[in-house]
Short mmCIF file of C-alpha atoms in Angstrom, two decimals:
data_model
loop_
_atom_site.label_atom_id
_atom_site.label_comp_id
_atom_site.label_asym_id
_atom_site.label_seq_id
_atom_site.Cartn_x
_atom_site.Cartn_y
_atom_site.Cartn_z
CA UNK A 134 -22.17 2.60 10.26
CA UNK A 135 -19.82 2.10 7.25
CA UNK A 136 -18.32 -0.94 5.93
CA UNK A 137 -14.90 -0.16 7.87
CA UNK A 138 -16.48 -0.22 11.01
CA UNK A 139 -19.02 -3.16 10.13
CA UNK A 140 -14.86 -5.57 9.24
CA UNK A 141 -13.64 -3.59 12.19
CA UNK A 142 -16.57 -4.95 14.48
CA UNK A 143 -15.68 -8.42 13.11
CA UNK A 144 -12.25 -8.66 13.54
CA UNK A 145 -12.23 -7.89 16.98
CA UNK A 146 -15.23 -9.75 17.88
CA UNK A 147 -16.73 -6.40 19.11
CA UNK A 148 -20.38 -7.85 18.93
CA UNK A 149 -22.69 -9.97 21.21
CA UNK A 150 -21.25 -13.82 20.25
CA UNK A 151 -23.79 -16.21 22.38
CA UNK A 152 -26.66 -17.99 21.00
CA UNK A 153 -25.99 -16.32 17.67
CA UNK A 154 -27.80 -17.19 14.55
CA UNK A 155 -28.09 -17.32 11.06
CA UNK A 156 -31.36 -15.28 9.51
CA UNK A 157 -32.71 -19.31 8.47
CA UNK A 158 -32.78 -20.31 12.51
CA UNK A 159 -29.31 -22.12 11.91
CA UNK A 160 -26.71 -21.91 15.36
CA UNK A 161 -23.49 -20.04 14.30
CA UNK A 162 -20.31 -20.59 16.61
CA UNK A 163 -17.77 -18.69 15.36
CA UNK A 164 -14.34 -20.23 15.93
CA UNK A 165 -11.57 -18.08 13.61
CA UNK A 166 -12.86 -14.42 12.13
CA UNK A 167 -9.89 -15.41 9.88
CA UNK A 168 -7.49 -13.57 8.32
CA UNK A 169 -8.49 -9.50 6.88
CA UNK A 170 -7.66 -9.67 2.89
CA UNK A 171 -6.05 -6.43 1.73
CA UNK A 172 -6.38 -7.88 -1.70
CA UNK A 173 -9.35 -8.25 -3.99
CA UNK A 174 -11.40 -10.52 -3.28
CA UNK A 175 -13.76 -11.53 0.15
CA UNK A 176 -13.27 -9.84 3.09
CA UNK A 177 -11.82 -12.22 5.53
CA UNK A 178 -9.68 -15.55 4.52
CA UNK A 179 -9.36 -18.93 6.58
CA UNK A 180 -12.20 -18.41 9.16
CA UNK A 181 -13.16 -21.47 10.87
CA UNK A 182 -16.82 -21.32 11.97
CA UNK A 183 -19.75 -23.88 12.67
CA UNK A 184 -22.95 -23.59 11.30
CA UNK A 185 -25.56 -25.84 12.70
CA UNK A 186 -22.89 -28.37 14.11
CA UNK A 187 -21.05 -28.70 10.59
CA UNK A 188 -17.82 -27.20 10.58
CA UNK A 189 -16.69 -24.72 7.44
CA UNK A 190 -13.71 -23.59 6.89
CA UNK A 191 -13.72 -20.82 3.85
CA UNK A 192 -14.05 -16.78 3.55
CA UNK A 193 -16.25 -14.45 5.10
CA UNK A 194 -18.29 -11.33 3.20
CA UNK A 195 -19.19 -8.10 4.95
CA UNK A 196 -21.54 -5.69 3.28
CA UNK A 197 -23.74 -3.21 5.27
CA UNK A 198 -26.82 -4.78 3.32
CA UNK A 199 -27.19 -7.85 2.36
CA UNK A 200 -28.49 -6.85 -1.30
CA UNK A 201 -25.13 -5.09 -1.03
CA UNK A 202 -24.18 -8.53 -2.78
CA UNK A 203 -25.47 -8.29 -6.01
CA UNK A 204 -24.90 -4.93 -6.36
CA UNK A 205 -21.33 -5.50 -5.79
CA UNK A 206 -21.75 -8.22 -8.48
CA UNK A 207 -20.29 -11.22 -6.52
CA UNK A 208 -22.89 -13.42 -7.32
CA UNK A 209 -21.26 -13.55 -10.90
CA UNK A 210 -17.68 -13.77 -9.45
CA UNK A 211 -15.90 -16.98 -8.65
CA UNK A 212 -13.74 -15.58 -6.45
CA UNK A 213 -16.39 -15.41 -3.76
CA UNK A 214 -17.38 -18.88 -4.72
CA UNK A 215 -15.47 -20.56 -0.95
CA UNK A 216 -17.79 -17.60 1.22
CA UNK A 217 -19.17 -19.39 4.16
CA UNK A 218 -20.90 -17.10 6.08
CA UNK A 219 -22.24 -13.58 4.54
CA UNK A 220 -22.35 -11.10 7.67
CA UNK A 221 -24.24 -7.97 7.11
CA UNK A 222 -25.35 -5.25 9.46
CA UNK A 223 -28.92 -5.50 7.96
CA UNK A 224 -30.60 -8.40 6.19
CA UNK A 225 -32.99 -7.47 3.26
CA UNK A 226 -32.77 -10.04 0.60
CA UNK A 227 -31.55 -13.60 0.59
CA UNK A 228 -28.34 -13.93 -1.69
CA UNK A 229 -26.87 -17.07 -3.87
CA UNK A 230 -23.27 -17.65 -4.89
CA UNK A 231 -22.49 -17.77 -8.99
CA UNK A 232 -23.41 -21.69 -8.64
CA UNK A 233 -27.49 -20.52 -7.28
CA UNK A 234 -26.43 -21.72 -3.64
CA UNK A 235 -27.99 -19.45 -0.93
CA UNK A 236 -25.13 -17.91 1.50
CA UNK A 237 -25.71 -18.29 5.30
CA UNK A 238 -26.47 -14.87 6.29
CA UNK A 239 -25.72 -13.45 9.70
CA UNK A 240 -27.28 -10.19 10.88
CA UNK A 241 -25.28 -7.95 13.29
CA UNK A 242 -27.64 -4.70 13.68
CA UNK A 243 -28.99 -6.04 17.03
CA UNK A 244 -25.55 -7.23 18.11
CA UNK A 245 -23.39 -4.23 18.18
CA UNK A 246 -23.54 -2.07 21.29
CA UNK A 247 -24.41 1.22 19.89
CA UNK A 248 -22.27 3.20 22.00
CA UNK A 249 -19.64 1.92 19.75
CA UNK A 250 -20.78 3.07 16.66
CA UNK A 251 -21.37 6.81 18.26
CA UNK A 252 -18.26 6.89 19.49
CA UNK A 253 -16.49 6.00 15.41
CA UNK A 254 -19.51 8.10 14.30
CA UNK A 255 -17.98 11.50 16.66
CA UNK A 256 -14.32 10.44 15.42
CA UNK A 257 -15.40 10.71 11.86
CA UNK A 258 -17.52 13.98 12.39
CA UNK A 259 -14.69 15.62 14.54
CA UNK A 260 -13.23 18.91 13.41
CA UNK A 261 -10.09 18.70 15.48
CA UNK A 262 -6.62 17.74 13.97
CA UNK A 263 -6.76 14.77 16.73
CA UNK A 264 -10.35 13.25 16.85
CA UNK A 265 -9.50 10.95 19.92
CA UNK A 266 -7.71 14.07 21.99
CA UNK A 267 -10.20 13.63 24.70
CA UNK A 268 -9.05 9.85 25.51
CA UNK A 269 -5.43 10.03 24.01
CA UNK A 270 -3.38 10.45 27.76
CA UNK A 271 -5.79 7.61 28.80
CA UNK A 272 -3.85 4.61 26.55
CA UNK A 273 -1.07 2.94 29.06
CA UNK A 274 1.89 3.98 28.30
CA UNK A 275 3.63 0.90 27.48
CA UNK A 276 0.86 0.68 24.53
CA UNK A 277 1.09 4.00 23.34
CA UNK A 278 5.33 3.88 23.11
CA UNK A 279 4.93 0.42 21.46
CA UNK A 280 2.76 1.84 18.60
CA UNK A 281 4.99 4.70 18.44
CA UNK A 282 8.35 2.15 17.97
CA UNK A 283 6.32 0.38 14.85
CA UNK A 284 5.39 4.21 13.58
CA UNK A 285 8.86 5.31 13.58
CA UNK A 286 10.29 2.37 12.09
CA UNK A 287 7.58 2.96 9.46
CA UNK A 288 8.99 6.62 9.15
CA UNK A 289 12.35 5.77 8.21
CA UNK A 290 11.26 2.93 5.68
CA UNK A 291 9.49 5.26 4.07
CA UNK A 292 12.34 7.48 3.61
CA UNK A 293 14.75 4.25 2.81
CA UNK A 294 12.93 3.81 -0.05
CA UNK A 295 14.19 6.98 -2.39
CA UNK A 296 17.18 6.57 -0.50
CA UNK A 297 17.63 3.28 -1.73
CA UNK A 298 16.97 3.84 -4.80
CA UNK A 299 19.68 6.14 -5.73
CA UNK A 300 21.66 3.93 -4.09
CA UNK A 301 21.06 1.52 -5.94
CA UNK A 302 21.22 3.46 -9.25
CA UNK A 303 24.89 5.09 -8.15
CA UNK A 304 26.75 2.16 -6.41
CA UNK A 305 29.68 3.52 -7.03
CA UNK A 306 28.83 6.68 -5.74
CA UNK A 307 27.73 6.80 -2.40
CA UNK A 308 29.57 9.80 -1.15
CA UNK A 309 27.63 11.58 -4.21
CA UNK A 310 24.22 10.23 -3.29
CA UNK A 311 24.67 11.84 0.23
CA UNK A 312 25.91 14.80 -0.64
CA UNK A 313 23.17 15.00 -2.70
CA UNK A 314 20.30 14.09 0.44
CA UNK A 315 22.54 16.22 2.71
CA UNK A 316 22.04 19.71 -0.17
CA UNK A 317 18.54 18.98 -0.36
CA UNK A 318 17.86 18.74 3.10
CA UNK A 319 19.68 22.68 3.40
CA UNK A 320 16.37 24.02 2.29
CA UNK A 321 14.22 22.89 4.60
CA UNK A 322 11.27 21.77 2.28
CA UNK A 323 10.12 25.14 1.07
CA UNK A 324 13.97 25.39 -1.04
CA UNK A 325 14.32 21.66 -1.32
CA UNK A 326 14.31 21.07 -5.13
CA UNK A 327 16.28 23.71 -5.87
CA UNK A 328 19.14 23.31 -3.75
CA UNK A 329 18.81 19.50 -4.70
CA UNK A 330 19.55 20.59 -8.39
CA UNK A 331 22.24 23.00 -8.09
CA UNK A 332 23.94 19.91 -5.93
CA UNK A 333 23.38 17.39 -8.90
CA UNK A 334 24.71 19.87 -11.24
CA UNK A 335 27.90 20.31 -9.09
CA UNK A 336 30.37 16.92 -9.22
CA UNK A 337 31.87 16.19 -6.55
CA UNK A 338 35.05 16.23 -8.41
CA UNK A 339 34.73 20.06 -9.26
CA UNK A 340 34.00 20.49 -5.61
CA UNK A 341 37.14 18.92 -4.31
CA UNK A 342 39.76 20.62 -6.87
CA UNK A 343 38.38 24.16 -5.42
CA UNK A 344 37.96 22.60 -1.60
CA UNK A 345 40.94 24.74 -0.45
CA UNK A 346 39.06 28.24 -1.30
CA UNK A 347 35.80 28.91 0.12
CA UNK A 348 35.54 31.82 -1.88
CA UNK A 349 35.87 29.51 -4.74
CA UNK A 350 33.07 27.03 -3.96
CA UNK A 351 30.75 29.94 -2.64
CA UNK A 352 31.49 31.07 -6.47
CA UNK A 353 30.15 28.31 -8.29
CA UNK A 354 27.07 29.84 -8.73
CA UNK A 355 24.95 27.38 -10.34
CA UNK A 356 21.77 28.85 -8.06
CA UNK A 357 21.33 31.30 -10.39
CA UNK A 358 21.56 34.30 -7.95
CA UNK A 359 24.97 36.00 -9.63
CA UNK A 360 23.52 37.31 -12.63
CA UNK A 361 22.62 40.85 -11.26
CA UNK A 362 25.03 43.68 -12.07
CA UNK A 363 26.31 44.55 -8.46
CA UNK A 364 27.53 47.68 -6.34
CA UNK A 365 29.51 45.32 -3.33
CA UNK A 366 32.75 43.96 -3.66
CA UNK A 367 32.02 40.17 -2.57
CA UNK A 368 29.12 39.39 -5.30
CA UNK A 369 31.25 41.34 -7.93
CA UNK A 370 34.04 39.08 -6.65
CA UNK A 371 31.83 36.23 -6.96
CA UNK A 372 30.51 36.53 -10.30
CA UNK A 373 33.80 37.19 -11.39
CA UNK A 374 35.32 33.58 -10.39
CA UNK A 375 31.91 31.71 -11.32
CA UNK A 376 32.42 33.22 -15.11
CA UNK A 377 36.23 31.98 -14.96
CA UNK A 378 34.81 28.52 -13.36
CA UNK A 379 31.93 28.45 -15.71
CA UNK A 380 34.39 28.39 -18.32
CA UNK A 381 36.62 25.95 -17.04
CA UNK A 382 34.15 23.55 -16.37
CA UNK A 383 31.77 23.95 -18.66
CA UNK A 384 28.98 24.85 -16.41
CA UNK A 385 25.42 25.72 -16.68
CA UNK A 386 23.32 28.03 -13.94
CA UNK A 387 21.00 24.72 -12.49
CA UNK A 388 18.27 27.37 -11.37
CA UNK A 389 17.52 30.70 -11.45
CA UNK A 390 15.73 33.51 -9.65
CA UNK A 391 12.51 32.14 -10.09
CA UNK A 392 12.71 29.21 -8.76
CA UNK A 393 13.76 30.07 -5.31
CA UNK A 394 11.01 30.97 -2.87
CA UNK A 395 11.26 33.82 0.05
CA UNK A 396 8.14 34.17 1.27
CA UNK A 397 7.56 32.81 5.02
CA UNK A 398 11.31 32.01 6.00
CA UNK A 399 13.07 34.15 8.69
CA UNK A 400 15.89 36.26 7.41
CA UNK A 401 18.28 33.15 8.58
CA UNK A 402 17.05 30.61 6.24
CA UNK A 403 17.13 32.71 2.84
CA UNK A 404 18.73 30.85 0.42
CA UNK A 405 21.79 33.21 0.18
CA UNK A 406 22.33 32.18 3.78
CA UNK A 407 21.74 28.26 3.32
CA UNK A 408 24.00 28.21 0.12
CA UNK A 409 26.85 29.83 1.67
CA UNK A 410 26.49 27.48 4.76
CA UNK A 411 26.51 24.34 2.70
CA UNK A 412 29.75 25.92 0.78
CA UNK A 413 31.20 26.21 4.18
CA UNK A 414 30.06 22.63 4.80
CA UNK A 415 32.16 21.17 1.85
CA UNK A 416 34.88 23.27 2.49
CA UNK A 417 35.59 21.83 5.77
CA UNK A 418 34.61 18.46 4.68
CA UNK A 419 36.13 15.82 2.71
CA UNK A 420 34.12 12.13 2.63
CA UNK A 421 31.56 13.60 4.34
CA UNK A 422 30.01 10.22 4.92
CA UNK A 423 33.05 8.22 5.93
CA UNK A 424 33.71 11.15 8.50
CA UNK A 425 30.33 10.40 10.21
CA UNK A 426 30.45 6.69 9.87
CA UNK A 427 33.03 7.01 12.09
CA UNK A 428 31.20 8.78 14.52
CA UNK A 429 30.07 7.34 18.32
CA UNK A 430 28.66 10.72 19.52
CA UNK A 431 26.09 12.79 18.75
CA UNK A 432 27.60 16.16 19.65
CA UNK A 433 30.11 15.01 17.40
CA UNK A 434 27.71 15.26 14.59
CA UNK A 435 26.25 18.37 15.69
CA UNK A 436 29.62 19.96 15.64
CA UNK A 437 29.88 19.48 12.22
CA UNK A 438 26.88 21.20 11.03
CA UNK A 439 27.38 23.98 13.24
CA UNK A 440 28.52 25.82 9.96
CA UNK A 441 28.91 29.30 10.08
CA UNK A 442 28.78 31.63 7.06
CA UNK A 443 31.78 33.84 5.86
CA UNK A 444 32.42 37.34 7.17
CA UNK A 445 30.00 39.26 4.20
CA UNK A 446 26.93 37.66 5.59
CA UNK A 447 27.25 39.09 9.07
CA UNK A 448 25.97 42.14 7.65
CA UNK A 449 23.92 40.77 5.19
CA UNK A 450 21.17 38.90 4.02
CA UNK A 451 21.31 39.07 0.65
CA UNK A 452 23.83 40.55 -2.12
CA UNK A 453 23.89 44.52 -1.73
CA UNK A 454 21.47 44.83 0.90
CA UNK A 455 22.73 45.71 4.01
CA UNK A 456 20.79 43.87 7.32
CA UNK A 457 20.03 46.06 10.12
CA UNK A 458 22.09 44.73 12.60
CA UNK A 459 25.38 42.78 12.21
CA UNK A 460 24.85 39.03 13.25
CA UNK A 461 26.68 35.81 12.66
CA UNK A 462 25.11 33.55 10.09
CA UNK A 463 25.54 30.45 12.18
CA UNK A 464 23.03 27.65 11.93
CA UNK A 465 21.30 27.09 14.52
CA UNK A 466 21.08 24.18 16.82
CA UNK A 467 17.33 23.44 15.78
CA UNK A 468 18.64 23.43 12.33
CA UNK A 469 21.47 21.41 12.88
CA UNK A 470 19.67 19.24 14.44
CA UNK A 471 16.71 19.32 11.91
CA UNK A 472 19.15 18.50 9.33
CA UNK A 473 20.86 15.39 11.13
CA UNK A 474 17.20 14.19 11.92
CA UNK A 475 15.47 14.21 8.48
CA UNK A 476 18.67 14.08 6.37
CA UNK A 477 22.02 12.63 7.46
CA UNK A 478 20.03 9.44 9.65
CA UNK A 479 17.48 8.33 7.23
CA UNK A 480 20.50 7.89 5.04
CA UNK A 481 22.71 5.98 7.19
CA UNK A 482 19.26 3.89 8.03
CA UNK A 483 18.95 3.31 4.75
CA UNK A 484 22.69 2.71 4.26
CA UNK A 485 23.02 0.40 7.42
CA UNK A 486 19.94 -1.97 5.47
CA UNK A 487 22.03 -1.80 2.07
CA UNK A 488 25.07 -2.74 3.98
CA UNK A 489 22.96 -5.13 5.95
CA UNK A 490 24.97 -3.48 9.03
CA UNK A 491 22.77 -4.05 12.03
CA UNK A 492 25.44 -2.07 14.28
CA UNK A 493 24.84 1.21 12.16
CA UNK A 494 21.35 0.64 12.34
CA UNK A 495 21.50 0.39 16.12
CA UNK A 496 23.94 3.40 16.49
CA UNK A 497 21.13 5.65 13.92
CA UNK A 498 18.57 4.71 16.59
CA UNK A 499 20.90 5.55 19.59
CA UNK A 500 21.47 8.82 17.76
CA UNK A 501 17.48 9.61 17.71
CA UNK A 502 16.41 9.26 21.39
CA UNK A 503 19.74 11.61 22.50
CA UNK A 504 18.46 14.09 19.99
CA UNK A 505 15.58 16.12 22.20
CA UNK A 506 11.93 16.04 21.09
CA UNK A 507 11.11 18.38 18.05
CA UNK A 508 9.60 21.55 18.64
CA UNK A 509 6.69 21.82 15.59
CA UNK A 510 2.93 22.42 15.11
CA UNK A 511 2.17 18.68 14.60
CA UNK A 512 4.31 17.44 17.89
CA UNK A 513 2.03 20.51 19.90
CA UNK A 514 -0.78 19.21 18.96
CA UNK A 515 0.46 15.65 20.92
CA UNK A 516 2.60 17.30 23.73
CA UNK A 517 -0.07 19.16 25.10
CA UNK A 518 -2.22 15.61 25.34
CA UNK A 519 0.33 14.10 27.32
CA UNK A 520 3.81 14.87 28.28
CA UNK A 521 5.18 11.06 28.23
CA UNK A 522 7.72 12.08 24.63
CA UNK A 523 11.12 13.23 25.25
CA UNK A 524 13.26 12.45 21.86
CA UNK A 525 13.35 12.62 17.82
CA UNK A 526 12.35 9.10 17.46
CA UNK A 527 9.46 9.72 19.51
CA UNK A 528 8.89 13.34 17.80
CA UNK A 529 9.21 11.73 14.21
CA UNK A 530 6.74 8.75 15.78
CA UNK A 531 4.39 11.15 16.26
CA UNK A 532 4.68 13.09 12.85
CA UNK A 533 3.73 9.45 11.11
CA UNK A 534 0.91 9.10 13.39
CA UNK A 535 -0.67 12.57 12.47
CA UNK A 536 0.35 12.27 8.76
CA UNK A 537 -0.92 8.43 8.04
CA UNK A 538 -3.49 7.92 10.64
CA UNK A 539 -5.14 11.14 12.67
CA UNK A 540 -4.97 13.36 9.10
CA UNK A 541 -6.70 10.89 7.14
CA UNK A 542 -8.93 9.15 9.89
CA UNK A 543 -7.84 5.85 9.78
CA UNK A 544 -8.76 5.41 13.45
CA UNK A 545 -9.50 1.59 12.69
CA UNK A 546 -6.04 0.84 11.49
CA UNK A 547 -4.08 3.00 14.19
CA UNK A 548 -2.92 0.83 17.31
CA UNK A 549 -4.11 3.66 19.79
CA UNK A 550 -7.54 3.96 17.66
CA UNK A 551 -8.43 0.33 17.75
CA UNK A 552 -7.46 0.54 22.02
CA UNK A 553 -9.93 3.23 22.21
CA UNK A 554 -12.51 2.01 20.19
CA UNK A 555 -12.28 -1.37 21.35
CA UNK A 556 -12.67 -0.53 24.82
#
């Protein structure tokens, strides 16, 4: 038994309610739990309950002991001055409020069906990545979607909220705030920061006046990666016009060598190969984000991130280092559609809310449940529970439910936990 469980127990009534007393002989009806505080202060506000035919109407105290109450030192706080009813799972020592009034006292211990407390007890001992994976395909399904909706929903808030920040902070620039989400996103967490800075470090000014030449915008090598004295033509070619661009524009590298990681990617997703793709992305692309506001369709979208990097990189994967077998650099439509999913819709979420456009918000969520569930470690782990999950809302759903609730075993605040338990 912890304190969680004991407020857990309470809220939801999970205990035996008839012919229930208070430690002094007193008859306790309980008529409103009242509301859960989240703020400091006594566990439970507004509760309506009758003690010994009086009604009270005040806060509510849960400790697992009742001595708990001193120790926590509420019998010098005011704040705990309007507690009607102390509930504890044991009873050891009578307790007064700051003014030397005794608190009614309700004992649970004998109340709680102790299959219950097993069953939060196995969820908190559990070694597996899902503690409730025996029972998880037995919520109805309506239930288990609902909680998913809220979880998503929760997802892309979460995400609105650096999002609309720099929004906020660059008003003016919106085009540059999502070119900047949209860079960052190109590599795919483990290359994140880096490709985020050489973006910032790139106006989209310089981009546009050397738009016409992909050569040109492959050349601004702010990555750092042109610095090596090279045998092949392109990266000699390369370094060359970032020197004469460096000059022109005043430029400084935004990274270098270091800080890009290579470890753990597959030969597709080096950062040679997502830099050149995202220079092939602004070279095709002017207003990127007023181009996709004015997309209906998602294979719209997807067509244009299907980005394909220039001739050099079919036979390579890096400068001077020929690959083994000649191949198209194309991204791929997991990566496409990684990219739309955890880049380009969170911002036009966040965007639609800014705008207060519900239309665009409804048209982002449209665009998740066409976009097939995701394919990664932490959707396994719910797929192979139950196969009732068919789309990237759903997919993303599930990634907030492992992350916020099954990770950190907050079973009691999770809408499938508190099913489970509760029944």
């Amino acid at each position: 038994m912890d304190e969680k469980l004991l407020q857990y127990i309470w809220k939801y009534r999970l205990f035996t309610a008839n012919n229930i007393q208070t430690i002094d002989g007193n008859i306790v009806e309980i008529l409103d739990v009242g509301e859960e505080n989240h703020n400091s202060g006594p566990d439970f506000l507004r509760a309506r309950i009758k003690i010994d035919k009086t009604l009270w109407v005040g806060s509510v105290e849960l400790h697992l002991k009742s001595s708990d109450w001193n120790k926590h030192q509420h019998n010098t706080d005011n704040a705990y001055n309007n507690v009607i009813l102390h509930v504890v799972y044991q009873y050891d020592v009578d307790v007064k409020d700051k003014n030397g009034i005794i608190l009614p006292t309700l004992e649970l211990k004998d109340k709680i069906n102790s299959s219950l407390i097993a069953e939060y007890r196995q969820y908190m001992e559990s070694t597996h990545d899902i503690v409730c994976q025996n029972h998880f395909a037995e919520v109805d399904l309506f239930r288990c979607l609902a909680w998913l909706d809220r979880l998503a929903v929760n997802r892309l808030e979460k995400r609105m909220q650096y999002i609309e920040k720099q929004l906020a902070n660059n008003a003016a620039y919106t085009e540059e705030v999502f070119y900047h989400i949209v860079a960052k996103s190109f590599g795919f967490k483990i290359n994140a920061e880096p490709m985020l800075l050489v973006a910032k470090s790139l106006d989209l000014r310089i981009l546009a006046k050397q738009k016409d030449s992909l050569l040109q915008i492959e050349a601004l090598g702010q990555a750092g990666l042109l610095e090596d004295d090279f045998t092949d033509d392109y990266p000699r070619q390369l370094q060359k016009e970032y020197r004469f661009l460096q000059a022109k524009f005043k430029l400084q590298p935004a990274c270098d060598y270091a800080m890009w990681h290579w470890a753990r990617l597959y030969p597709g997703g080096q950062p040679h190969i997502r830099l050149v793709q995202l220079a092939a992305l602004i070279h095709q692309s002017t207003a990127l984000l007023s181009k996709i506001l004015e997309m209906d369709n998602i294979e719209d979208l997807r067509n244009l991130f299907s980005l394909t990097a220039s001739l050099y990189w079919d036979t390579h994967f890096r400068f001077d280092v020929p690959a083994k077998q000649k191949t198209q650099k194309k991204l791929g439509k997991d990566s496409v559609d990684s990219l739309i999913i955890n880049a380009v819709l969170p911002f036009l979420f966040a965007y639609a809310s800014w705008q207060n456009d519900t239309n665009l918000k409804n048209k982002v969520i449209a665009f998740y449940e066409s976009i097939p569930l995701e394919n990664n470690k932490i959707v396994k782990h719910y797929t192979r529970l139950r196969n009732d999950f068919s789309n990237a809302l759903q997919s993303q759903a599930l990634i907030e439910l492992y992350e916020s609730y099954c990770k950190p075993r907050l079973c009691l605040q999770c809408g499938i936990g508190i099913h489970l338990l509760k029944n």
